[in-house]
Short mmCIF file of C-alpha atoms in Angstrom, two decimals:
data_model
loop_
_atom_site.label_atom_id
_atom_site.label_comp_id
_atom_site.label_asym_id
_atom_site.label_seq_id
_atom_site.Cartn_x
_atom_site.Cartn_y
_atom_site.Cartn_z
CA UNK A 1 63.34 -22.86 -6.54
CA UNK A 2 60.29 -24.01 -4.61
CA UNK A 3 60.18 -23.24 -0.91
CA UNK A 4 59.69 -26.66 0.74
CA UNK A 5 57.70 -25.19 3.61
CA UNK A 6 55.41 -23.38 1.23
CA UNK A 7 55.07 -26.44 -0.95
CA UNK A 8 54.31 -28.56 2.09
CA UNK A 9 51.64 -26.08 3.16
CA UNK A 10 50.00 -26.23 -0.26
CA UNK A 11 50.07 -30.01 -0.22
CA UNK A 12 48.59 -30.11 3.27
CA UNK A 13 45.87 -27.68 2.27
CA UNK A 14 45.24 -29.74 -0.87
CA UNK A 15 44.78 -32.88 1.21
CA UNK A 16 42.38 -31.04 3.50
CA UNK A 17 40.39 -29.77 0.53
CA UNK A 18 40.34 -33.25 -0.99
CA UNK A 19 39.20 -34.75 2.29
CA UNK A 20 36.51 -32.13 2.78
CA UNK A 21 35.33 -32.56 -0.82
CA UNK A 22 35.12 -36.29 -0.33
CA UNK A 23 33.21 -35.88 2.91
CA UNK A 24 30.77 -33.41 1.33
CA UNK A 25 30.28 -35.68 -1.68
CA UNK A 26 29.56 -38.62 0.58
CA UNK A 27 27.07 -36.57 2.57
CA UNK A 28 25.25 -35.22 -0.47
CA UNK A 29 25.37 -38.22 -2.74
CA UNK A 30 26.06 -41.25 -0.56
CA UNK A 31 23.79 -40.74 2.42
CA UNK A 32 20.91 -42.82 1.17
CA UNK A 33 17.99 -43.06 3.53
CA UNK A 34 17.02 -46.19 5.39
CA UNK A 35 15.46 -48.78 3.06
CA UNK A 36 11.71 -48.43 3.49
CA UNK A 37 9.04 -50.14 1.36
CA UNK A 38 7.24 -47.77 -1.01
CA UNK A 39 3.80 -49.03 -1.91
CA UNK A 40 1.98 -47.98 -5.06
CA UNK A 41 -1.27 -46.16 -4.28
CA UNK A 42 -4.50 -46.56 -6.22
CA UNK A 43 -7.72 -44.60 -6.60
CA UNK A 44 -10.84 -45.55 -4.70
CA UNK A 45 -13.39 -47.02 -7.06
CA UNK A 46 -16.63 -45.13 -7.67
CA UNK A 47 -18.47 -47.75 -5.64
CA UNK A 48 -16.07 -47.49 -2.70
CA UNK A 49 -16.40 -43.71 -2.66
CA UNK A 50 -20.19 -43.71 -2.96
CA UNK A 51 -20.50 -46.19 -0.07
CA UNK A 52 -19.03 -43.67 2.39
CA UNK A 53 -21.08 -41.17 4.37
CA UNK A 54 -19.53 -38.28 2.42
CA UNK A 55 -20.13 -40.13 -0.84
CA UNK A 56 -23.81 -40.51 -0.01
CA UNK A 57 -24.07 -36.83 0.96
CA UNK A 58 -22.51 -35.83 -2.37
CA UNK A 59 -24.84 -38.16 -4.28
CA UNK A 60 -27.91 -36.63 -2.61
CA UNK A 61 -26.64 -33.08 -3.12
CA UNK A 62 -26.09 -33.71 -6.84
CA UNK A 63 -29.24 -35.76 -7.41
CA UNK A 64 -30.77 -33.23 -9.81
CA UNK A 65 -27.46 -32.02 -11.31
CA UNK A 66 -26.54 -34.79 -13.72
CA UNK A 67 -22.98 -34.39 -14.99
CA UNK A 68 -22.40 -31.11 -13.13
CA UNK A 69 -19.88 -30.40 -10.41
CA UNK A 70 -20.65 -28.40 -7.28
CA UNK A 71 -18.49 -25.49 -6.07
CA UNK A 72 -18.36 -23.21 -3.04
CA UNK A 73 -15.85 -20.55 -2.05
CA UNK A 74 -14.36 -20.68 1.42
CA UNK A 75 -12.89 -17.30 2.39
CA UNK A 76 -13.11 -17.40 6.19
CA UNK A 77 -9.95 -18.81 7.75
CA UNK A 78 -11.83 -20.24 10.72
CA UNK A 79 -14.41 -21.92 8.49
CA UNK A 80 -11.64 -23.32 6.27
CA UNK A 81 -10.02 -24.90 9.32
CA UNK A 82 -13.31 -26.13 10.77
CA UNK A 83 -14.21 -27.83 7.50
CA UNK A 84 -10.89 -29.69 7.44
CA UNK A 85 -11.49 -30.88 10.99
CA UNK A 86 -15.03 -31.93 10.05
CA UNK A 87 -13.83 -33.89 7.02
CA UNK A 88 -11.22 -35.62 9.20
CA UNK A 89 -14.01 -36.68 11.54
CA UNK A 90 -16.50 -37.71 8.83
CA UNK A 91 -14.18 -39.63 6.50
CA UNK A 92 -14.75 -43.39 6.33
CA UNK A 93 -12.12 -44.69 3.92
CA UNK A 94 -9.37 -42.23 3.00
CA UNK A 95 -7.91 -38.74 3.48
CA UNK A 96 -5.42 -37.56 0.86
CA UNK A 97 -3.60 -34.34 1.78
CA UNK A 98 -1.08 -32.55 -0.43
CA UNK A 99 0.63 -29.40 0.81
CA UNK A 100 3.64 -27.19 0.20
CA UNK A 101 4.44 -26.75 3.89
CA UNK A 102 3.40 -27.75 7.37
CA UNK A 103 3.86 -25.46 10.34
CA UNK A 104 3.69 -26.06 14.08
CA UNK A 105 0.87 -24.31 15.89
CA UNK A 106 -2.68 -24.47 17.18
CA UNK A 107 -4.32 -25.59 13.96
CA UNK A 108 -1.66 -28.08 12.86
CA UNK A 109 -1.56 -29.83 16.22
CA UNK A 110 -5.33 -30.20 16.34
CA UNK A 111 -5.41 -31.46 12.75
CA UNK A 112 -2.69 -34.02 13.46
CA UNK A 113 -4.67 -35.22 16.48
CA UNK A 114 -7.78 -35.59 14.30
CA UNK A 115 -5.84 -37.39 11.57
CA UNK A 116 -4.52 -39.91 14.11
CA UNK A 117 -8.05 -40.36 15.43
CA UNK A 118 -9.24 -41.03 11.89
CA UNK A 119 -6.43 -43.54 11.37
CA UNK A 120 -7.39 -45.27 14.64
CA UNK A 121 -10.86 -45.96 13.29
CA UNK A 122 -9.46 -47.41 10.05
CA UNK A 123 -9.25 -44.41 7.71
CA UNK A 124 -6.23 -44.49 5.39
CA UNK A 125 -4.38 -41.17 5.78
CA UNK A 126 -1.80 -40.10 3.17
CA UNK A 127 0.14 -36.88 3.60
CA UNK A 128 2.40 -35.54 0.81
CA UNK A 129 4.60 -32.52 1.64
CA UNK A 130 7.21 -30.64 -0.34
CA UNK A 131 10.56 -31.47 1.24
CA UNK A 132 11.50 -27.82 1.82
CA UNK A 133 8.18 -27.30 3.59
CA UNK A 134 8.90 -30.22 5.94
CA UNK A 135 12.18 -28.77 7.27
CA UNK A 136 12.42 -29.25 11.03
CA UNK A 137 9.34 -31.50 11.16
CA UNK A 138 11.05 -34.78 10.28
CA UNK A 139 10.82 -36.63 13.59
CA UNK A 140 7.19 -35.70 14.21
CA UNK A 141 6.25 -36.70 10.65
CA UNK A 142 8.12 -39.99 11.05
CA UNK A 143 6.21 -40.65 14.28
CA UNK A 144 2.95 -39.89 12.47
CA UNK A 145 4.01 -42.23 9.65
CA UNK A 146 4.61 -45.06 12.12
CA UNK A 147 0.85 -45.52 12.51
CA UNK A 148 -0.22 -48.54 10.41
CA UNK A 149 -2.91 -46.48 8.64
CA UNK A 150 -0.81 -43.37 7.97
CA UNK A 151 1.73 -42.76 5.22
CA UNK A 152 3.83 -39.60 4.92
CA UNK A 153 5.93 -38.82 1.86
CA UNK A 154 8.17 -35.86 1.04
CA UNK A 155 8.63 -34.48 -2.46
CA UNK A 156 11.92 -33.61 -4.17
CA UNK A 157 13.81 -34.68 -1.08
CA UNK A 158 17.44 -34.41 0.03
CA UNK A 159 19.07 -36.78 2.51
CA UNK A 160 20.94 -34.07 4.42
CA UNK A 161 20.32 -30.61 5.82
CA UNK A 162 16.85 -31.57 6.98
CA UNK A 163 16.74 -30.06 10.47
CA UNK A 164 17.08 -26.34 9.69
CA UNK A 165 16.20 -24.10 6.77
CA UNK A 166 19.79 -22.85 6.50
CA UNK A 167 21.09 -26.43 6.38
CA UNK A 168 18.50 -27.37 3.78
CA UNK A 169 19.42 -24.40 1.57
CA UNK A 170 23.16 -25.16 1.82
CA UNK A 171 22.57 -28.83 1.04
CA UNK A 172 20.54 -27.77 -2.01
CA UNK A 173 23.43 -25.83 -3.56
CA UNK A 174 24.96 -28.74 -5.55
CA UNK A 175 21.51 -29.41 -7.08
CA UNK A 176 20.37 -25.80 -7.29
CA UNK A 177 18.91 -26.22 -10.79
CA UNK A 178 16.38 -28.68 -9.36
CA UNK A 179 16.17 -27.72 -5.72
CA UNK A 180 14.89 -24.18 -6.31
CA UNK A 181 11.73 -25.81 -7.70
CA UNK A 182 8.90 -26.65 -5.36
CA UNK A 183 5.79 -28.81 -5.22
CA UNK A 184 3.43 -25.93 -4.45
CA UNK A 185 0.18 -27.94 -4.77
CA UNK A 186 -2.52 -27.79 -2.09
CA UNK A 187 -5.23 -30.47 -2.05
CA UNK A 188 -7.45 -32.02 0.58
CA UNK A 189 -9.53 -34.98 -0.64
CA UNK A 190 -11.93 -36.92 1.58
CA UNK A 191 -13.12 -40.41 0.53
CA UNK A 192 -12.67 -39.49 -3.13
CA UNK A 193 -15.99 -37.65 -2.80
CA UNK A 194 -15.16 -34.06 -1.84
CA UNK A 195 -12.04 -32.00 -2.51
CA UNK A 196 -10.63 -28.66 -1.36
CA UNK A 197 -8.22 -26.81 -3.61
CA UNK A 198 -6.76 -23.32 -3.16
CA UNK A 199 -3.99 -21.38 -1.49
CA UNK A 200 -3.97 -22.67 2.08
CA UNK A 201 -1.09 -24.71 3.47
CA UNK A 202 -1.06 -26.24 6.95
CA UNK A 203 -0.22 -23.47 9.43
CA UNK A 204 -1.91 -21.00 11.77
CA UNK A 205 -1.48 -17.97 9.49
CA UNK A 206 -3.74 -19.61 6.86
CA UNK A 207 -6.64 -20.13 9.29
CA UNK A 208 -6.78 -16.77 11.12
CA UNK A 209 -5.08 -18.33 14.15
CA UNK A 210 -1.78 -16.46 14.08
CA UNK A 211 -0.91 -13.36 16.03
CA UNK A 212 -0.33 -10.70 15.05
CA UNK A 213 -0.52 -11.43 11.29
CA UNK A 214 -2.61 -13.72 9.09
CA UNK A 215 -3.03 -14.45 5.42
CA UNK A 216 -6.22 -13.54 3.58
CA UNK A 217 -6.76 -16.71 1.57
CA UNK A 218 -9.33 -18.64 -0.43
CA UNK A 219 -10.32 -22.27 -0.94
CA UNK A 220 -12.65 -23.80 -3.51
CA UNK A 221 -14.73 -26.73 -2.28
CA UNK A 222 -15.56 -29.14 -5.07
CA UNK A 223 -17.77 -32.19 -5.41
CA UNK A 224 -19.07 -34.23 -8.31
CA UNK A 225 -17.22 -35.26 -11.50
CA UNK A 226 -14.31 -32.84 -11.02
CA UNK A 227 -13.14 -34.67 -7.87
CA UNK A 228 -12.05 -37.80 -9.74
CA UNK A 229 -9.36 -36.05 -11.84
CA UNK A 230 -8.21 -34.16 -8.74
CA UNK A 231 -7.79 -37.52 -7.00
CA UNK A 232 -5.95 -38.79 -10.05
CA UNK A 233 -3.56 -35.84 -9.86
CA UNK A 234 -2.81 -36.68 -6.23
CA UNK A 235 -2.00 -40.27 -7.18
CA UNK A 236 0.28 -39.22 -10.00
CA UNK A 237 2.33 -37.25 -7.47
CA UNK A 238 2.05 -39.84 -4.74
CA UNK A 239 3.34 -42.62 -7.00
CA UNK A 240 6.05 -40.53 -8.70
CA UNK A 241 9.70 -41.24 -7.99
CA UNK A 242 10.15 -37.77 -6.50
CA UNK A 243 7.76 -38.70 -3.65
CA UNK A 244 9.69 -40.66 -1.02
CA UNK A 245 8.60 -42.12 2.34
CA UNK A 246 9.61 -39.93 5.29
CA UNK A 247 11.02 -43.07 6.93
CA UNK A 248 13.91 -43.07 4.46
CA UNK A 249 15.22 -39.86 6.07
CA UNK A 250 13.97 -39.96 9.68
CA UNK A 251 13.72 -43.02 11.89
CA UNK A 252 10.95 -43.59 14.41
CA UNK A 253 10.05 -46.52 16.64
CA UNK A 254 7.20 -48.71 15.42
CA UNK A 255 4.90 -47.40 18.15
CA UNK A 256 6.09 -43.77 18.04
CA UNK A 257 2.64 -42.66 16.96
CA UNK A 258 1.24 -43.62 20.38
CA UNK A 259 3.53 -41.17 22.15
CA UNK A 260 2.75 -38.52 19.54
CA UNK A 261 -0.98 -39.04 19.99
CA UNK A 262 -0.66 -38.87 23.76
CA UNK A 263 1.29 -35.60 23.62
CA UNK A 264 -1.19 -34.11 21.14
CA UNK A 265 -4.16 -35.17 23.30
CA UNK A 266 -2.57 -33.54 26.34
CA UNK A 267 -1.80 -30.37 24.41
CA UNK A 268 -5.31 -30.09 22.97
CA UNK A 269 -6.85 -30.59 26.41
CA UNK A 270 -4.54 -27.98 27.94
CA UNK A 271 -5.42 -25.46 25.20
CA UNK A 272 -9.14 -26.24 24.92
CA UNK A 273 -10.05 -22.85 26.39
CA UNK A 274 -7.80 -20.82 24.08
CA UNK A 275 -9.63 -17.91 22.40
CA UNK A 276 -9.27 -19.50 18.96
CA UNK A 277 -10.74 -22.86 19.95
CA UNK A 278 -13.48 -21.10 21.94
CA UNK A 279 -14.36 -19.11 18.81
CA UNK A 280 -14.49 -22.34 16.80
CA UNK A 281 -16.95 -23.90 19.24
CA UNK A 282 -19.06 -20.77 19.05
CA UNK A 283 -18.93 -20.93 15.24
CA UNK A 284 -20.37 -24.44 15.33
CA UNK A 285 -23.14 -23.32 17.68
CA UNK A 286 -24.00 -20.15 15.75
CA UNK A 287 -26.57 -21.50 13.30
CA UNK A 288 -27.51 -17.99 12.19
CA UNK A 289 -24.17 -17.71 10.38
CA UNK A 290 -25.11 -20.69 8.26
CA UNK A 291 -23.29 -23.94 7.47
CA UNK A 292 -19.53 -24.18 6.91
CA UNK A 293 -20.18 -24.97 3.27
CA UNK A 294 -22.34 -22.20 1.92
CA UNK A 295 -24.51 -22.26 -1.16
CA UNK A 296 -23.27 -24.67 -3.81
CA UNK A 297 -22.92 -23.37 -7.36
CA UNK A 298 -23.15 -25.89 -10.17
CA UNK A 299 -21.42 -26.06 -13.50
CA UNK A 300 -18.67 -27.70 -15.49
CA UNK A 301 -15.33 -28.09 -13.78
CA UNK A 302 -11.85 -28.79 -15.13
CA UNK A 303 -9.10 -30.04 -12.84
CA UNK A 304 -5.70 -28.71 -13.92
CA UNK A 305 -2.25 -29.64 -12.64
CA UNK A 306 1.39 -29.63 -13.63
CA UNK A 307 3.14 -32.89 -14.54
CA UNK A 308 4.62 -34.30 -11.30
CA UNK A 309 8.08 -34.67 -12.86
CA UNK A 310 8.35 -30.93 -13.57
CA UNK A 311 10.87 -30.25 -10.74
CA UNK A 312 13.33 -32.61 -12.42
CA UNK A 313 13.02 -31.18 -15.93
CA UNK A 314 16.05 -29.59 -17.50
CA UNK A 315 15.63 -25.87 -18.07
CA UNK A 316 12.36 -24.16 -18.82
CA UNK A 317 9.64 -26.22 -20.44
CA UNK A 318 7.36 -25.29 -23.31
CA UNK A 319 4.31 -23.39 -22.05
CA UNK A 320 1.97 -25.99 -23.57
CA UNK A 321 3.39 -28.66 -21.23
CA UNK A 322 2.58 -26.68 -18.08
CA UNK A 323 -0.62 -26.19 -16.13
CA UNK A 324 -0.50 -22.48 -16.95
CA UNK A 325 -0.52 -23.28 -20.65
CA UNK A 326 -3.52 -25.59 -20.28
CA UNK A 327 -5.33 -22.96 -18.21
CA UNK A 328 -4.83 -20.33 -20.92
CA UNK A 329 -6.16 -22.73 -23.55
CA UNK A 330 -9.20 -23.89 -21.58
CA UNK A 331 -10.17 -20.52 -20.12
CA UNK A 332 -10.34 -18.83 -23.51
CA UNK A 333 -10.05 -15.14 -24.32
CA UNK A 334 -11.89 -12.69 -22.04
CA UNK A 335 -14.31 -10.54 -24.02
CA UNK A 336 -15.51 -8.20 -21.26
CA UNK A 337 -13.58 -8.57 -18.03
CA UNK A 338 -10.49 -10.15 -16.50
CA UNK A 339 -9.72 -9.93 -12.79
CA UNK A 340 -6.48 -11.34 -11.38
CA UNK A 341 -6.11 -11.86 -7.64
CA UNK A 342 -2.59 -12.97 -6.76
CA UNK A 343 -0.40 -12.66 -3.68
CA UNK A 344 2.65 -12.31 -5.93
CA UNK A 345 2.17 -10.62 -9.27
CA UNK A 346 5.13 -10.68 -11.68
CA UNK A 347 3.70 -10.41 -15.22
CA UNK A 348 7.06 -10.03 -16.98
CA UNK A 349 7.44 -8.41 -20.36
CA UNK A 350 5.17 -10.76 -22.29
CA UNK A 351 2.46 -10.86 -19.61
CA UNK A 352 2.48 -7.09 -19.33
CA UNK A 353 2.13 -6.74 -23.08
CA UNK A 354 -0.77 -9.18 -23.15
CA UNK A 355 -2.63 -7.40 -20.35
CA UNK A 356 -2.08 -4.05 -22.07
CA UNK A 357 -3.49 -5.42 -25.33
CA UNK A 358 -6.59 -6.68 -23.54
CA UNK A 359 -7.15 -3.37 -21.75
CA UNK A 360 -6.61 -1.34 -24.92
CA UNK A 361 -9.09 -3.55 -26.79
CA UNK A 362 -11.83 -2.63 -24.32
CA UNK A 363 -11.59 -5.51 -21.84
CA UNK A 364 -11.85 -4.34 -18.23
CA UNK A 365 -8.64 -5.63 -16.61
CA UNK A 366 -8.11 -5.50 -12.84
CA UNK A 367 -5.21 -6.77 -10.75
CA UNK A 368 -5.40 -7.17 -6.98
CA UNK A 369 -2.12 -8.00 -5.23
CA UNK A 370 -0.16 -7.13 -2.07
CA UNK A 371 1.22 -3.70 -1.34
CA UNK A 372 4.89 -3.30 -0.49
CA UNK A 373 4.03 -2.89 3.18
CA UNK A 374 1.90 -6.07 3.18
CA UNK A 375 3.92 -8.52 1.07
CA UNK A 376 6.05 -11.14 2.81
CA UNK A 377 8.50 -11.15 -0.14
CA UNK A 378 9.55 -7.56 -1.05
CA UNK A 379 11.97 -8.98 -3.64
CA UNK A 380 9.01 -10.18 -5.72
CA UNK A 381 7.23 -6.86 -5.30
CA UNK A 382 10.21 -5.15 -6.91
CA UNK A 383 9.72 -7.10 -10.13
CA UNK A 384 6.07 -5.99 -10.15
CA UNK A 385 7.08 -2.35 -9.58
CA UNK A 386 8.99 -2.38 -12.88
CA UNK A 387 5.77 -3.15 -14.82
CA UNK A 388 3.35 -0.99 -12.87
CA UNK A 389 3.51 2.22 -14.93
CA UNK A 390 3.07 0.43 -18.25
CA UNK A 391 -0.01 -1.37 -16.93
CA UNK A 392 -1.56 1.82 -15.59
CA UNK A 393 -0.90 3.66 -18.88
CA UNK A 394 -2.94 1.08 -20.79
CA UNK A 395 -5.91 1.29 -18.44
CA UNK A 396 -5.27 -1.74 -16.21
CA UNK A 397 -6.66 -1.06 -12.71
CA UNK A 398 -4.24 -1.88 -9.87
CA UNK A 399 -5.24 -2.51 -6.28
CA UNK A 400 -2.80 -3.36 -3.49
CA UNK A 401 -3.85 -4.79 -0.15
CA UNK A 402 -2.81 -2.79 2.90
CA UNK A 403 -0.91 -4.32 5.81
CA UNK A 404 -3.38 -2.86 8.32
CA UNK A 405 -7.12 -2.73 7.72
CA UNK A 406 -9.68 -0.71 9.62
CA UNK A 407 -12.23 -3.47 9.92
CA UNK A 408 -12.43 -7.23 10.02
CA UNK A 409 -14.94 -9.18 8.02
CA UNK A 410 -15.62 -12.91 7.89
CA UNK A 411 -16.08 -12.56 4.14
CA UNK A 412 -12.56 -11.45 3.50
CA UNK A 413 -9.76 -11.06 5.98
CA UNK A 414 -9.49 -11.83 9.44
CA UNK A 415 -8.51 -12.81 12.88
CA UNK A 416 -6.28 -9.79 13.22
CA UNK A 417 -6.09 -6.34 11.70
CA UNK A 418 -2.71 -7.13 10.13
CA UNK A 419 -2.97 -9.26 7.03
CA UNK A 420 -1.35 -10.16 3.72
CA UNK A 421 -3.06 -11.40 0.59
CA UNK A 422 -2.46 -15.08 -0.22
CA UNK A 423 -5.35 -15.72 -2.65
CA UNK A 424 -4.68 -17.13 -6.15
CA UNK A 425 -7.74 -16.69 -8.36
CA UNK A 426 -8.97 -15.50 -11.74
CA UNK A 427 -12.36 -14.20 -12.79
CA UNK A 428 -13.04 -14.26 -16.53
CA UNK A 429 -16.02 -12.37 -17.94
CA UNK A 430 -19.03 -13.23 -15.81
CA UNK A 431 -19.03 -17.00 -16.03
CA UNK A 432 -15.57 -18.50 -15.46
CA UNK A 433 -13.51 -18.79 -12.28
CA UNK A 434 -10.13 -20.32 -11.53
CA UNK A 435 -8.98 -21.02 -7.97
CA UNK A 436 -5.83 -22.90 -7.12
CA UNK A 437 -2.28 -22.80 -5.82
CA UNK A 438 -0.40 -20.81 -8.54
CA UNK A 439 0.46 -17.14 -8.34
CA UNK A 440 0.65 -14.95 -11.43
CA UNK A 441 4.43 -15.15 -11.64
CA UNK A 442 7.20 -17.00 -13.53
CA UNK A 443 7.87 -19.33 -10.60
CA UNK A 444 4.36 -20.77 -10.78
CA UNK A 445 4.47 -21.05 -14.58
CA UNK A 446 7.94 -22.48 -15.14
CA UNK A 447 9.48 -23.85 -11.95
CA UNK A 448 6.94 -24.99 -9.35
CA UNK A 449 4.22 -27.59 -9.71
CA UNK A 450 0.67 -26.32 -9.14
CA UNK A 451 -2.94 -27.47 -9.09
CA UNK A 452 -6.29 -25.74 -9.49
CA UNK A 453 -9.84 -25.90 -10.82
CA UNK A 454 -11.39 -23.92 -13.65
CA UNK A 455 -15.14 -23.68 -13.13
CA UNK A 456 -17.77 -22.50 -15.60
CA UNK A 457 -20.44 -21.15 -13.26
CA UNK A 458 -22.04 -17.68 -13.38
CA UNK A 459 -23.13 -17.98 -9.75
CA UNK A 460 -19.62 -18.79 -8.56
CA UNK A 461 -18.19 -15.97 -10.69
CA UNK A 462 -20.62 -13.50 -9.08
CA UNK A 463 -19.60 -14.65 -5.61
CA UNK A 464 -15.89 -14.24 -6.39
CA UNK A 465 -16.53 -10.80 -7.86
CA UNK A 466 -18.36 -9.72 -4.71
CA UNK A 467 -15.50 -11.00 -2.58
CA UNK A 468 -12.95 -9.11 -4.70
CA UNK A 469 -15.01 -5.92 -4.48
CA UNK A 470 -14.90 -6.16 -0.71
CA UNK A 471 -11.14 -6.67 -0.81
CA UNK A 472 -10.62 -3.65 -3.06
CA UNK A 473 -12.54 -1.34 -0.72
CA UNK A 474 -10.53 1.71 0.43
CA UNK A 475 -10.65 0.50 4.05
CA UNK A 476 -8.63 -2.57 3.04
CA UNK A 477 -6.57 -1.61 0.00
CA UNK A 478 -4.82 1.07 -2.00
CA UNK A 479 -5.91 2.07 -5.49
CA UNK A 480 -2.74 2.88 -7.46
CA UNK A 481 -3.07 5.76 -9.92
CA UNK A 482 -0.76 7.77 -12.18
CA UNK A 483 -1.14 11.45 -13.06
CA UNK A 484 -0.25 13.24 -16.32
CA UNK A 485 3.31 13.84 -15.10
CA UNK A 486 3.76 10.11 -14.53
CA UNK A 487 3.74 10.34 -10.74
CA UNK A 488 2.17 7.45 -8.85
CA UNK A 489 -0.18 7.83 -5.90
CA UNK A 490 -1.80 5.40 -3.48
CA UNK A 491 -5.42 6.20 -2.63
CA UNK A 492 -7.05 4.73 0.46
CA UNK A 493 -9.37 5.57 3.32
CA UNK A 494 -8.49 6.29 6.92
CA UNK A 495 -11.13 6.99 9.55
CA UNK A 496 -13.68 7.64 6.82
CA UNK A 497 -11.51 10.15 4.96
CA UNK A 498 -9.93 9.65 1.53
CA UNK A 499 -6.13 9.82 1.77
CA UNK A 500 -3.55 9.94 -1.04
CA UNK A 501 0.11 9.00 -0.59
CA UNK A 502 2.66 10.28 -3.07
CA UNK A 503 5.27 7.81 -1.86
CA UNK A 504 4.70 4.08 -1.83
CA UNK A 505 3.93 2.96 1.75
CA UNK A 506 6.60 0.68 3.17
CA UNK A 507 9.67 0.80 5.41
CA UNK A 508 13.36 1.05 4.56
CA UNK A 509 14.16 -2.66 4.50
CA UNK A 510 11.14 -3.41 2.34
CA UNK A 511 12.21 -0.73 -0.12
CA UNK A 512 15.70 -2.21 -0.19
CA UNK A 513 14.33 -5.70 -0.86
CA UNK A 514 12.11 -4.38 -3.65
CA UNK A 515 15.10 -2.55 -5.16
CA UNK A 516 16.94 -5.87 -5.45
CA UNK A 517 13.87 -7.39 -7.09
CA UNK A 518 14.13 -4.86 -9.91
CA UNK A 519 17.33 -6.52 -11.16
CA UNK A 520 16.31 -7.67 -14.64
CA UNK A 521 17.92 -11.14 -14.65
CA UNK A 522 16.11 -12.11 -11.44
CA UNK A 523 12.61 -11.59 -12.86
CA UNK A 524 12.29 -14.98 -14.66
CA UNK A 525 13.16 -16.77 -11.40
CA UNK A 526 10.67 -15.00 -9.13
#
């Protein structure tokens, strides 16, 4: 016989569960954003682009380079930031900015002030951010969007859980198959004439402005024919259904941008004498260090990007339909040398086998990634640890960036002695270079969307090789080796002396995180 009190308790609990389920469903599925018009964007015509100041500069720079694109590497964080500020000030018609995340700090506040100033003088500003990367920034972005010449859109958005990262992750759970995928693209296009592609998001740690730790990163400046397809890639994302106006999720008064601009102006004035901004002014005045854009290398360029609908695909796509697949096809087989520079390196079983085959066939294969002590994601490092011995046995050279370096250099890391690698680049033989947003890991191949440029230019390849050689120096990195007994060692240099560690450098919690990353079923998701 059923106990009526017990039965009543079950019924009450059932009603509560039903009510909570209904509430959750309404929050996750029924909380549509405020109706906001969503205009279709279009490319600037060649004539419109060429009529701008930047367009004329590009035309003069490429006058004797018919059909070729120009390229320059930008490794200095301060120079990378200064160039973005300069482009914001020099643009006449349009600034298109695509980024995975936007932080709050010195560099972001100054850039937002400059973007509003550009909008005030009639420049059309369009900012596209991955929704996860916009967590906690909704009201400020909505205020920015309220300017008549500014549009802000978020990619792969959710209507709830937008104020905190924890809330966003919990709200993602019912759509986990799609919400673990990110728009990881980074693009900065000015007047359809000049584009920056690479690893840098919007945040102090990407521009050597963070204390105590910064990312060592790399941009590729491009001009000429390759810019048009990069602009086209931006528009494909901008016009895709996954890109939604920020106003559908965060409300702002029509004139909210005025208050935002006023607060940014006050903040910039109050911080004008900060060491970072003082260094920037000195950088502009120091003509002996050369221009922000160094020597241009010329050659053929191929813009590569993932289809914008990739985050909504079911399951894992065929390799040929991804940017990684197109990169493999266009780059061709290395015959002499392959260098991989990647913040996160997870080659997997097939990638490891391919790299081993190349090394055993006589191709010089080098990998430069983060050490355990330097990485910001020890879980990913664990998946790399599993493949390390097999790579070393086949002759692949492994270098791992240290967390603390003994010198700073404008050509590679800096702003502080603590750094982590964030570069994503390939060097193939002595004439091909790829720089972009993807890491050498399954997440970049299968789950995220990415963008990059493959350049055929011996001069650019030589510059990247010199940069990598600096990064691999013992004062900055470990060389990982394996002896006849299979034991690993980490060789580096401290105070001018060669030092060898028999245990991988890194603290307890990092080791624990890496141990979790060695779980086999996690590898395809990292």
